[in-house]
Short mmCIF file of C-alpha atoms in Angstrom, two decimals:
data_model
loop_
_atom_site.label_atom_id
_atom_site.label_comp_id
_atom_site.label_asym_id
_atom_site.label_seq_id
_atom_site.Cartn_x
_atom_site.Cartn_y
_atom_site.Cartn_z
CA MET A 18 0.00 0.00 0.00
CA ALA A 19 2.91 2.33 0.73
CA GLY A 20 4.03 2.02 -2.90
CA THR A 21 0.54 2.93 -4.12
CA ALA A 22 0.42 6.01 -1.87
CA SER A 23 3.84 7.10 -3.13
CA ALA A 24 2.74 6.70 -6.76
CA GLN A 25 -0.41 8.74 -6.11
CA SER A 26 1.62 11.48 -4.42
CA SER A 27 4.05 11.54 -7.34
CA ALA A 28 1.18 11.81 -9.80
CA ARG A 29 -0.14 14.88 -7.96
CA ALA A 30 3.29 16.57 -7.75
CA TRP A 31 4.15 19.39 -10.15
CA PHE A 32 0.52 19.59 -11.36
CA GLY A 33 0.90 16.06 -12.74
CA VAL A 34 3.84 16.87 -15.00
CA PRO A 35 6.51 14.12 -14.69
CA THR A 36 9.94 15.36 -13.72
CA PRO A 37 12.64 15.05 -16.40
CA GLY A 38 15.45 12.54 -16.21
CA PRO A 39 19.24 12.70 -16.63
CA VAL A 40 21.25 13.82 -19.62
CA SER A 41 20.67 11.51 -22.60
CA PRO A 42 23.38 8.83 -22.73
CA PRO A 43 25.77 9.40 -25.65
CA ASP A 44 25.79 5.74 -26.72
CA ARG A 45 22.05 5.70 -27.50
CA PRO A 46 20.71 7.69 -30.47
CA THR A 47 18.03 10.25 -29.61
CA PHE A 48 16.27 9.66 -32.94
CA HIS A 49 14.33 6.86 -34.63
CA ALA A 50 16.06 5.30 -37.62
CA GLY A 51 13.32 3.14 -39.11
CA PRO A 52 11.94 1.66 -41.17
CA GLN A 53 15.15 -0.12 -42.07
CA ALA A 54 13.70 -1.06 -45.46
CA TYR A 55 14.62 2.37 -46.83
CA GLY A 56 18.13 2.59 -45.47
CA PRO A 57 20.58 5.45 -46.06
CA ALA A 58 21.27 6.89 -49.48
CA PRO A 59 24.26 5.12 -51.07
CA ALA A 60 27.64 6.75 -51.57
CA ARG A 61 28.47 7.92 -55.08
CA GLY A 62 31.54 8.64 -57.11
CA ARG A 63 34.57 7.63 -55.03
CA PRO A 64 37.69 8.16 -57.22
CA ARG A 65 38.58 5.06 -59.22
CA ASP A 66 42.27 5.38 -58.38
CA ASP A 67 41.60 5.18 -54.63
CA ALA A 68 42.66 1.54 -54.50
CA ARG A 69 44.00 1.98 -50.96
CA GLY A 70 40.57 3.06 -49.74
CA ALA A 71 41.80 6.35 -48.29
CA LEU A 72 38.38 7.90 -48.98
CA SER A 73 36.22 4.92 -48.06
CA GLY A 74 33.40 5.68 -45.66
CA ALA A 75 34.40 2.87 -43.28
CA LYS A 76 37.96 4.18 -42.94
CA LEU A 77 36.83 7.76 -42.48
CA MET A 78 34.31 6.68 -39.84
CA ALA A 79 37.02 4.87 -37.89
CA ASP A 80 38.96 8.14 -37.77
CA VAL A 81 35.83 10.05 -36.67
CA LYS A 82 35.51 7.70 -33.69
CA ARG A 83 39.19 8.06 -32.84
CA ILE A 84 38.95 11.86 -32.90
CA VAL A 85 35.83 11.77 -30.71
CA GLY A 86 37.83 9.59 -28.33
CA PHE A 87 39.99 12.58 -27.41
CA SER A 88 36.84 14.44 -26.32
CA LEU A 89 35.77 11.47 -24.22
CA GLU A 90 39.13 11.62 -22.43
CA SER A 91 38.27 15.20 -21.46
CA LYS A 92 34.88 14.04 -20.17
CA ALA A 93 36.46 11.19 -18.21
CA ALA A 94 38.86 13.69 -16.62
CA GLY A 95 35.84 15.42 -15.09
CA ASP A 96 35.67 18.53 -17.26
CA LEU A 97 32.20 20.06 -16.79
CA LEU A 98 32.39 21.63 -20.26
CA TYR A 99 34.25 18.87 -22.03
CA GLY A 100 35.61 18.39 -25.52
CA ARG A 101 38.66 19.10 -27.66
CA ILE A 102 38.89 22.67 -26.37
CA SER A 103 41.68 24.86 -27.75
CA GLY A 104 44.46 25.28 -25.21
CA LEU A 105 43.53 22.18 -23.21
CA PRO A 106 45.10 18.67 -23.40
CA ALA A 107 42.47 16.99 -25.60
CA GLU A 108 43.04 19.48 -28.42
CA GLN A 109 46.82 19.03 -28.36
CA LYS A 110 46.44 15.24 -28.37
CA THR A 111 44.14 15.50 -31.40
CA VAL A 112 46.61 17.69 -33.31
CA ASP A 113 49.55 15.40 -32.42
CA TRP A 114 47.56 12.38 -33.62
CA ALA A 115 46.71 14.18 -36.88
CA VAL A 116 50.42 14.97 -37.45
CA ALA A 117 51.26 11.29 -37.00
CA LYS A 118 48.55 10.37 -39.53
CA LEU A 119 49.91 12.87 -42.06
CA LYS A 120 53.44 11.55 -41.65
CA ALA A 121 52.21 7.97 -42.05
CA SER A 122 50.65 9.07 -45.35
CA GLY A 123 54.09 10.17 -46.56
CA LEU A 124 53.87 13.91 -45.86
CA LYS A 125 57.29 14.15 -44.24
CA ASP A 126 57.08 17.86 -43.42
CA ALA A 127 53.97 17.40 -41.24
CA HIS A 128 54.39 19.22 -37.94
CA ALA A 129 52.51 21.02 -35.19
CA GLU A 130 52.84 24.73 -34.47
CA SER A 131 51.93 26.36 -31.16
CA TYR A 132 50.34 29.78 -30.74
CA VAL A 133 49.00 31.75 -27.80
CA SER A 134 45.26 32.33 -27.67
CA THR A 135 44.40 36.02 -27.86
CA ALA A 136 41.32 35.64 -25.66
CA PRO A 137 41.02 34.00 -22.22
CA LEU A 138 39.13 30.72 -22.02
CA TRP A 139 35.96 30.92 -19.91
CA LEU A 140 35.11 27.71 -18.09
CA PRO A 141 32.39 26.88 -15.56
CA VAL A 142 33.63 25.68 -12.16
CA SER A 143 30.28 24.84 -10.54
CA PHE A 144 26.64 25.56 -11.34
CA GLU A 145 23.08 24.50 -10.67
CA LEU A 146 19.57 25.13 -11.99
CA ARG A 147 17.07 24.26 -9.25
CA VAL A 148 13.29 24.51 -9.73
CA LEU A 149 11.90 25.11 -6.26
CA GLY A 150 9.21 22.75 -5.04
CA ASP A 151 6.04 24.02 -3.38
CA PRO A 152 3.36 21.90 -1.69
CA ALA A 153 0.80 24.08 -3.48
CA PHE A 154 1.94 22.39 -6.71
CA GLY A 155 0.66 19.02 -5.48
CA ALA A 156 1.43 16.58 -2.70
CA GLY A 157 4.98 15.27 -2.84
CA THR A 158 6.35 18.18 -4.90
CA ALA A 159 10.10 18.50 -4.30
CA ASP A 160 12.88 20.57 -5.82
CA VAL A 161 14.00 19.53 -9.31
CA VAL A 162 17.58 20.02 -10.45
CA LEU A 163 17.77 20.25 -14.25
CA ARG A 164 20.49 17.81 -15.34
CA SER A 165 20.98 19.18 -18.86
CA ALA A 166 21.82 22.67 -17.60
CA MET A 167 24.98 24.17 -19.09
CA PRO A 168 26.00 27.77 -18.33
CA ILE A 169 27.00 30.10 -21.16
CA ARG A 170 29.91 32.50 -21.05
CA ASN A 171 29.05 35.90 -19.63
CA ALA A 172 31.15 39.01 -19.36
CA THR A 173 32.03 38.46 -15.72
CA VAL A 174 33.71 35.60 -13.89
CA LYS A 175 32.36 36.72 -10.51
CA PRO A 176 30.06 34.22 -8.77
CA ALA A 177 26.53 34.76 -10.09
CA ALA A 178 23.33 33.70 -8.40
CA ALA A 179 19.70 34.55 -8.87
CA GLU A 180 16.31 33.52 -7.58
CA GLY A 181 12.93 34.53 -8.90
CA PRO A 182 9.72 33.48 -10.59
CA LEU A 183 9.91 31.89 -14.00
CA VAL A 184 8.33 33.58 -17.00
CA PHE A 185 8.01 31.94 -20.42
CA VAL A 186 8.73 34.38 -23.28
CA GLY A 187 8.29 32.13 -26.30
CA ARG A 188 10.98 32.81 -28.88
CA GLY A 189 11.60 36.28 -27.50
CA SER A 190 10.43 38.26 -30.51
CA ALA A 191 9.56 41.95 -30.18
CA ALA A 192 5.87 41.07 -30.49
CA GLU A 193 6.08 38.49 -27.70
CA LEU A 194 8.07 40.75 -25.36
CA ALA A 195 5.79 43.73 -25.90
CA ASN A 196 3.35 42.50 -23.26
CA ILE A 197 5.59 40.46 -20.95
CA ASP A 198 7.20 41.90 -17.82
CA VAL A 199 10.52 40.13 -17.12
CA LYS A 200 11.88 42.49 -14.46
CA GLY A 201 13.15 40.57 -11.45
CA LYS A 202 12.23 37.27 -13.11
CA ILE A 203 14.06 34.35 -14.72
CA ALA A 204 13.06 34.20 -18.38
CA VAL A 205 12.69 30.94 -20.30
CA VAL A 206 13.25 31.21 -24.07
CA ASN A 207 12.03 28.56 -26.52
CA VAL A 208 15.01 28.08 -28.89
CA VAL A 209 13.91 26.39 -32.13
CA PRO A 210 16.80 25.15 -34.30
CA ASP A 211 14.83 25.55 -37.57
CA ASP A 212 17.26 23.14 -39.29
CA SER A 213 20.16 25.48 -38.48
CA LEU A 214 21.35 27.00 -35.22
CA PHE A 215 23.43 29.28 -37.46
CA ALA A 216 20.17 31.03 -38.28
CA ALA A 217 18.10 30.52 -35.12
CA ARG A 218 16.22 33.74 -34.42
CA GLU A 219 16.78 33.50 -30.65
CA LYS A 220 20.43 34.58 -30.83
CA GLY A 221 20.80 37.76 -28.77
CA VAL A 222 17.42 37.42 -27.04
CA ALA A 223 19.07 36.69 -23.65
CA ARG A 224 20.93 40.00 -23.66
CA GLU A 225 17.73 41.86 -24.55
CA LEU A 226 15.94 40.15 -21.65
CA GLU A 227 18.78 41.13 -19.33
CA LYS A 228 18.43 44.76 -20.45
CA ARG A 229 14.72 44.55 -19.62
CA GLY A 230 15.50 43.47 -16.05
CA ALA A 231 15.57 39.67 -16.14
CA VAL A 232 17.85 38.36 -13.37
CA GLY A 233 18.65 35.20 -15.34
CA VAL A 234 17.82 33.51 -18.64
CA ILE A 235 17.28 29.87 -19.59
CA ASN A 236 17.46 29.04 -23.30
CA ALA A 237 15.47 25.83 -23.75
CA VAL A 238 16.43 24.15 -27.02
CA GLU A 239 13.58 22.24 -28.65
CA SER A 240 15.61 19.13 -29.30
CA PRO A 241 15.68 15.32 -29.02
CA GLY A 242 16.12 13.84 -25.56
CA ASN A 243 17.89 15.78 -22.85
CA LEU A 244 21.14 17.06 -24.33
CA LEU A 245 23.83 19.42 -23.10
CA TYR A 246 24.30 22.52 -25.29
CA TYR A 247 26.92 25.26 -25.38
CA ASP A 248 26.83 28.38 -27.56
CA ASN A 249 27.97 31.86 -26.49
CA ARG A 250 25.49 33.56 -28.83
CA TYR A 251 22.73 32.75 -26.33
CA GLY A 252 24.58 34.30 -23.37
CA CYS A 253 24.09 37.34 -21.14
CA ASP A 254 26.44 40.16 -20.19
CA ALA A 255 26.47 39.71 -16.40
CA ALA A 256 23.38 37.71 -15.41
CA PRO A 257 23.62 33.92 -15.26
CA CYS A 258 22.49 32.36 -18.54
CA PHE A 259 22.00 28.68 -19.29
CA LEU A 260 21.07 26.33 -22.11
CA VAL A 261 18.96 23.24 -21.38
CA GLY A 262 17.92 20.30 -23.52
CA GLY A 263 14.53 19.21 -24.82
CA ASP A 264 13.19 17.24 -21.84
CA ASP A 265 14.16 19.88 -19.29
CA GLY A 266 12.79 22.66 -21.49
CA ALA A 267 9.48 20.86 -21.99
CA PHE A 268 9.17 20.35 -18.23
CA LEU A 269 9.66 24.08 -17.57
CA GLU A 270 7.16 25.13 -20.24
CA SER A 271 4.57 22.63 -18.97
CA VAL A 272 4.78 23.51 -15.27
CA ILE A 273 4.86 27.28 -15.95
CA GLY A 274 1.64 26.88 -17.95
CA ARG A 275 -0.10 24.68 -15.41
CA ALA A 276 0.96 26.89 -12.50
CA ALA A 277 -0.40 29.96 -14.30
CA LYS A 278 -3.72 28.19 -14.85
CA ALA A 279 -3.85 27.56 -11.10
CA GLY A 280 -3.01 31.21 -10.37
CA ARG A 281 0.50 30.48 -9.12
CA GLN A 282 4.13 31.02 -10.16
CA VAL A 283 7.05 28.63 -10.33
CA ARG A 284 10.29 29.83 -8.75
CA MET A 285 13.85 28.87 -9.62
CA ARG A 286 17.29 29.35 -8.13
CA LEU A 287 20.36 29.74 -10.38
CA ALA A 288 23.96 29.45 -9.20
CA LEU A 289 27.15 29.78 -11.25
CA GLN A 290 30.88 30.05 -10.61
CA ALA A 291 33.32 30.33 -13.50
CA GLU A 292 36.95 31.11 -14.20
CA GLU A 293 39.03 32.54 -17.04
CA ARG A 294 42.31 31.02 -18.19
CA PRO A 295 44.40 33.57 -20.11
CA ASN A 296 47.36 33.05 -22.43
CA LEU A 297 46.69 29.39 -23.17
CA THR A 298 48.85 27.65 -25.77
CA ALA A 299 46.83 26.17 -28.63
CA TRP A 300 47.98 24.17 -31.63
CA ASN A 301 47.76 24.08 -35.41
CA ALA A 302 49.38 21.52 -37.71
CA MET A 303 50.32 21.63 -41.37
CA ALA A 304 51.73 19.43 -44.09
CA THR A 305 52.47 19.92 -47.79
CA ILE A 306 52.17 17.94 -51.00
CA PRO A 307 54.39 19.77 -53.54
CA GLY A 308 52.71 20.43 -56.87
CA LYS A 309 53.87 21.30 -60.33
CA SER A 310 53.30 24.96 -59.42
CA PRO A 311 54.38 26.74 -56.21
CA GLU A 312 50.93 28.34 -56.07
CA VAL A 313 48.92 26.95 -53.17
CA VAL A 314 45.51 25.46 -52.48
CA ILE A 315 44.80 25.29 -48.72
CA VAL A 316 42.66 22.47 -47.35
CA ASN A 317 41.59 23.48 -43.81
CA ALA A 318 39.73 21.56 -41.10
CA HIS A 319 39.49 22.51 -37.44
CA ALA A 320 40.32 20.06 -34.68
CA ASP A 321 38.63 21.67 -31.68
CA ALA A 322 35.13 20.86 -30.45
CA TRP A 323 32.59 21.26 -27.72
CA PHE A 324 31.52 17.85 -26.36
CA ASP A 325 32.06 14.84 -28.70
CA GLY A 326 32.13 17.05 -31.78
CA ALA A 327 31.55 14.25 -34.30
CA ASP A 328 30.11 16.56 -36.98
CA ASP A 329 31.85 19.64 -35.58
CA ASN A 330 34.39 18.69 -36.63
CA ALA A 331 35.64 15.10 -36.45
CA ASP A 332 34.07 14.33 -39.83
CA GLY A 333 35.74 17.32 -41.51
CA LEU A 334 39.13 16.49 -40.00
CA SER A 335 38.84 12.81 -40.92
CA VAL A 336 37.99 13.68 -44.55
CA MET A 337 40.92 16.14 -44.71
CA LEU A 338 43.32 13.44 -43.49
CA GLY A 339 41.84 10.99 -45.99
CA LEU A 340 42.33 13.50 -48.83
CA ALA A 341 45.96 14.04 -47.80
CA ASP A 342 46.53 10.28 -47.91
CA TYR A 343 44.76 9.99 -51.27
CA PHE A 344 46.69 12.80 -53.00
CA ALA A 345 49.99 11.69 -51.46
CA HIS A 346 49.70 8.30 -53.18
CA ARG A 347 48.56 9.42 -56.62
CA LYS A 348 51.08 8.76 -59.38
CA GLU A 349 51.04 12.32 -60.69
CA LYS A 350 51.77 15.49 -58.76
CA PRO A 351 48.83 17.88 -58.29
CA ALA A 352 48.87 20.90 -60.59
CA ARG A 353 49.36 23.19 -57.57
CA THR A 354 50.93 22.69 -54.15
CA LEU A 355 48.44 21.43 -51.55
CA VAL A 356 48.75 22.65 -47.96
CA PHE A 357 46.73 20.68 -45.42
CA MET A 358 46.03 22.79 -42.32
CA VAL A 359 44.75 21.26 -39.08
CA SER A 360 43.33 24.37 -37.43
CA GLY A 361 43.28 24.93 -33.69
CA GLY A 362 39.77 26.10 -34.38
CA HIS A 363 37.51 29.10 -34.02
CA HIS A 364 35.43 28.34 -30.94
CA THR A 365 37.94 29.86 -28.52
CA ALA A 366 41.40 30.25 -30.11
CA VAL A 367 41.46 31.26 -33.78
CA GLY A 368 43.87 28.83 -35.42
CA ALA A 369 43.53 30.11 -38.98
CA ALA A 370 44.51 33.64 -37.90
CA ALA A 371 47.64 32.30 -36.20
CA PHE A 372 48.52 30.26 -39.31
CA ILE A 373 48.10 33.29 -41.58
CA LYS A 374 50.27 35.42 -39.29
CA ALA A 375 53.00 32.74 -39.14
CA HIS A 376 53.03 32.00 -42.89
CA PRO A 377 52.59 35.14 -45.00
CA GLU A 378 54.69 33.51 -47.72
CA ILE A 379 52.08 30.74 -48.08
CA ILE A 380 49.14 33.13 -48.05
CA ALA A 381 50.79 35.24 -50.79
CA ARG A 382 50.86 32.16 -53.05
CA THR A 383 47.38 30.89 -52.15
CA VAL A 384 44.77 30.85 -54.91
CA LEU A 385 41.96 29.37 -52.80
CA ALA A 386 41.28 28.11 -49.27
CA MET A 387 38.62 25.48 -48.72
CA ASN A 388 37.24 24.53 -45.33
CA LEU A 389 36.00 21.03 -44.44
CA GLU A 390 33.47 21.30 -41.65
CA HIS A 391 30.11 19.73 -40.65
CA LEU A 392 30.19 17.28 -43.56
CA ALA A 393 28.13 14.20 -42.81
CA GLN A 394 25.59 14.45 -40.01
CA ILE A 395 22.34 12.68 -40.75
CA ASP A 396 19.26 14.85 -41.05
CA VAL A 397 16.58 14.46 -38.37
CA THR A 398 13.03 15.77 -38.36
CA GLN A 399 10.70 16.38 -35.41
CA ALA A 400 7.73 14.13 -36.10
CA ALA A 401 5.89 14.74 -32.83
CA ARG A 402 6.35 17.54 -30.31
CA LEU A 403 7.29 16.57 -26.78
CA ASP A 404 4.47 16.72 -24.21
CA PRO A 405 5.74 15.27 -20.90
CA ALA A 406 2.26 15.31 -19.33
CA GLY A 407 0.60 13.65 -22.32
CA PRO A 408 0.49 10.03 -23.51
CA GLY A 409 4.01 8.68 -23.79
CA GLY A 410 5.51 11.25 -21.42
CA TYR A 411 9.09 12.15 -22.34
CA ALA A 412 9.05 9.51 -25.08
CA SER A 413 6.35 11.47 -26.94
CA GLY A 414 8.90 13.78 -28.56
CA ILE A 415 9.72 11.78 -31.67
CA TRP A 416 12.63 12.73 -33.94
CA THR A 417 13.23 10.59 -37.01
CA ALA A 418 16.31 10.22 -39.19
CA ASN A 419 16.03 10.93 -42.89
CA THR A 420 17.83 8.86 -45.51
CA THR A 421 20.53 11.43 -46.21
CA GLU A 422 22.53 14.17 -44.49
CA THR A 423 21.71 17.70 -43.39
CA THR A 424 21.38 20.25 -46.17
CA LYS A 425 24.71 21.94 -46.89
CA GLN A 426 25.03 25.65 -47.36
CA ALA A 427 27.29 26.19 -50.38
CA GLY A 428 29.25 29.32 -49.58
CA ALA A 429 32.06 31.17 -51.36
CA VAL A 430 33.69 34.55 -50.78
CA SER A 431 35.73 36.53 -53.34
CA ALA A 432 35.10 33.62 -55.67
CA SER A 433 34.18 33.68 -59.34
CA PRO A 434 31.04 32.17 -60.87
CA TYR A 435 33.33 29.39 -62.11
CA VAL A 436 34.13 28.37 -58.50
CA TRP A 437 30.43 28.40 -57.71
CA ALA A 438 29.83 26.16 -60.70
CA LEU A 439 32.46 23.74 -59.40
CA MET A 440 30.68 23.65 -56.06
CA GLY A 441 27.47 22.77 -57.90
CA LYS A 442 29.04 19.42 -58.71
CA ALA A 443 28.49 18.41 -55.07
CA SER A 444 24.78 17.80 -55.68
CA LYS A 445 24.87 17.09 -59.41
CA LEU A 446 27.62 14.46 -59.42
CA TYR A 447 28.13 13.28 -55.84
CA GLY A 448 24.69 13.30 -54.25
CA VAL A 449 25.58 15.85 -51.55
CA VAL A 450 22.36 17.62 -50.55
CA THR A 451 22.89 21.39 -50.82
CA SER A 452 20.77 24.51 -50.74
CA TYR A 453 19.51 25.36 -54.21
CA GLU A 454 21.44 28.61 -54.44
CA PRO A 455 24.93 29.25 -53.02
CA THR A 456 25.54 32.20 -50.75
CA ALA A 457 28.34 34.76 -50.66
CA SER A 458 29.10 34.00 -47.01
CA ALA A 459 31.09 31.31 -45.27
CA PRO A 460 30.57 30.92 -41.50
CA GLY A 461 32.99 28.94 -39.38
CA ASP A 462 36.74 28.52 -39.71
CA LEU A 463 37.11 30.47 -42.96
CA GLY A 464 36.69 33.87 -41.30
CA ALA A 465 40.42 34.58 -40.96
CA TYR A 466 41.10 33.63 -44.59
CA ILE A 467 38.29 35.91 -45.73
CA ARG A 468 39.72 38.79 -43.72
CA ALA A 469 43.07 38.11 -45.42
CA HIS A 470 41.31 38.48 -48.81
CA VAL A 471 41.84 34.84 -49.78
CA THR A 472 39.30 33.32 -52.16
CA SER A 473 37.41 30.90 -49.91
CA ALA A 474 34.81 28.15 -50.33
CA GLN A 475 33.04 25.47 -48.32
CA LEU A 476 29.97 23.31 -47.87
CA ILE A 477 28.66 23.47 -44.31
CA SER A 478 25.53 22.64 -42.35
CA SER A 479 24.22 22.85 -38.83
CA GLU A 480 21.07 21.67 -37.15
CA VAL A 481 19.62 20.30 -33.95
CA TYR A 482 22.77 18.53 -32.65
CA TYR A 483 25.02 21.55 -33.23
CA HIS A 484 27.25 22.29 -30.20
CA SER A 485 25.54 19.58 -28.15
CA SER A 486 26.34 16.33 -26.38
CA GLY A 487 24.18 14.67 -29.04
CA ASP A 488 26.82 15.32 -31.73
CA THR A 489 28.11 11.75 -31.43
CA PRO A 490 29.35 9.20 -33.99
CA SER A 491 25.85 7.67 -34.04
CA THR A 492 24.67 10.79 -35.94
CA ILE A 493 27.30 10.52 -38.69
CA SER A 494 26.39 8.99 -42.06
CA VAL A 495 29.06 6.64 -43.43
CA PRO A 496 27.84 7.06 -47.04
CA GLY A 497 27.75 10.81 -46.36
CA LEU A 498 31.42 10.80 -45.38
CA GLU A 499 32.27 9.07 -48.63
CA ARG A 500 30.14 11.46 -50.70
CA ALA A 501 31.81 14.48 -49.13
CA ALA A 502 35.30 13.05 -49.59
CA ALA A 503 34.63 12.20 -53.24
CA PHE A 504 33.34 15.71 -53.94
CA TYR A 505 36.29 17.44 -52.30
CA ALA A 506 38.79 15.19 -54.11
CA GLY A 507 37.30 16.33 -57.41
CA PHE A 508 37.00 19.94 -56.26
CA ILE A 509 40.67 20.08 -55.23
CA GLU A 510 41.74 18.64 -58.56
CA ASP A 511 39.58 21.14 -60.47
CA VAL A 512 40.79 24.15 -58.47
CA ALA A 513 44.44 23.08 -58.67
CA ALA A 514 44.25 22.97 -62.47
CA THR A 515 42.32 26.25 -62.99
CA PRO A 516 44.16 29.48 -63.94
CA ARG A 517 44.35 31.85 -60.96
CA GLY A 518 42.52 34.63 -62.76
CA ARG A 519 39.52 32.38 -63.24
CA LEU A 520 39.10 31.63 -59.53
CA ALA A 521 38.77 35.05 -57.90
CA GLY A 522 35.98 37.47 -58.62
CA PRO A 523 32.58 38.74 -57.58
CA PRO A 524 29.70 36.30 -57.16
CA PRO A 525 27.17 35.83 -59.94
CA PRO A 526 24.08 38.07 -59.77
CA ALA A 527 21.26 36.87 -57.56
CA ALA A 528 18.56 34.90 -59.31
CA ALA A 529 15.35 36.77 -60.08
CA ARG A 530 12.42 35.96 -57.82
#
């Protein structure tokens, strides 16, 4: 009978909304991958002379898992914000491993280069998001600590704490905020990835809420399971700001709504301590395949990552290493010299900028820089929105995998229409899903090259697992790895053989609408 009484008390707690569980385990996918009858789209177009299998999906996937392994070492060491973070041991181990791979491929000049990060690294020391229980919310209601909480960098490293009532502000648009008072409250923002966190409209909302008097902000990402997220673009200036995953976010939205219906408010307590580590040493690596011409084509991929970083950017780095192995064993020299650059990254320490500063002689001879990043994550779609208090509870939020990868944004800067036409081969010849029209922008690691006025190009994507603990090898498409590698092998060969004057130039005019 005691068990029955406990179950009844639990059912009455929190207005009947079940409390969320722990962070989703990384070894279990947070999406459905059926029916198996369809299966993933096949790979297409691997070079015929790749007899060694340097660009095979299976080989590339093995390297993805090895790269992710360095992040898992960081997690095992107890890092609260774990990953291959620039300036910390996991990043250096990744770069050293990449150098060994390049040397094993025959690139004898492969080596690592250190540089000092220009910005201090912000790291959380301790933190907690605690939803405060109240007997008025039902018998048995107790405090709930949100397990997917991850603080976001703010402008101060002083201990930050806040307590206040929760207010749900939707996506934080001007229309939504026009009639919501957030002063003295902790605001909850519904962050919707919209297939790309690059473009999510909620960037900057937290700072606006802080200006309006919010004492703290929680960015709840509408996402599979209960994942950790980290992205500074959702941070505050001084107030404590956090990201939480899908289950925790759905719990907050549900109990705020039910409490309001009962004429009550839900209160929360935030606590955060952080530190800054200045002057950290980060690492790049480079290796060269001499060509018939001293002019240079740079192939760049960053090594750093938040969390596992399988798509950001173990897949890009694995494909770059595969391409180096492939071109190193071809019978004929490439038309231009190929420089393979393992970048210390752009999340905290800008590796490309350090490389450009250290090697002006290479930049002067560079005809194009290409960046390999976010290449092969499967595409997932939300098939049913999470309702923890409805049938199915936290299992009601269904995300399903599609049969191919996330849509790539084809981007080029200071590049001619001819370069854009070459990038069009990705979808036409290799089955890489891209946006219909390319864009004259290139987010990510190419920023430093663009500022140095180097013609730059990439395919890149980002969606619901971006910067999250869900970016694991289980989300990487093996055929997608092979498709991306095949495209870039052809793209490098095309660019290397094209006259320099035909590569640089303004983009083609926008299509009429």
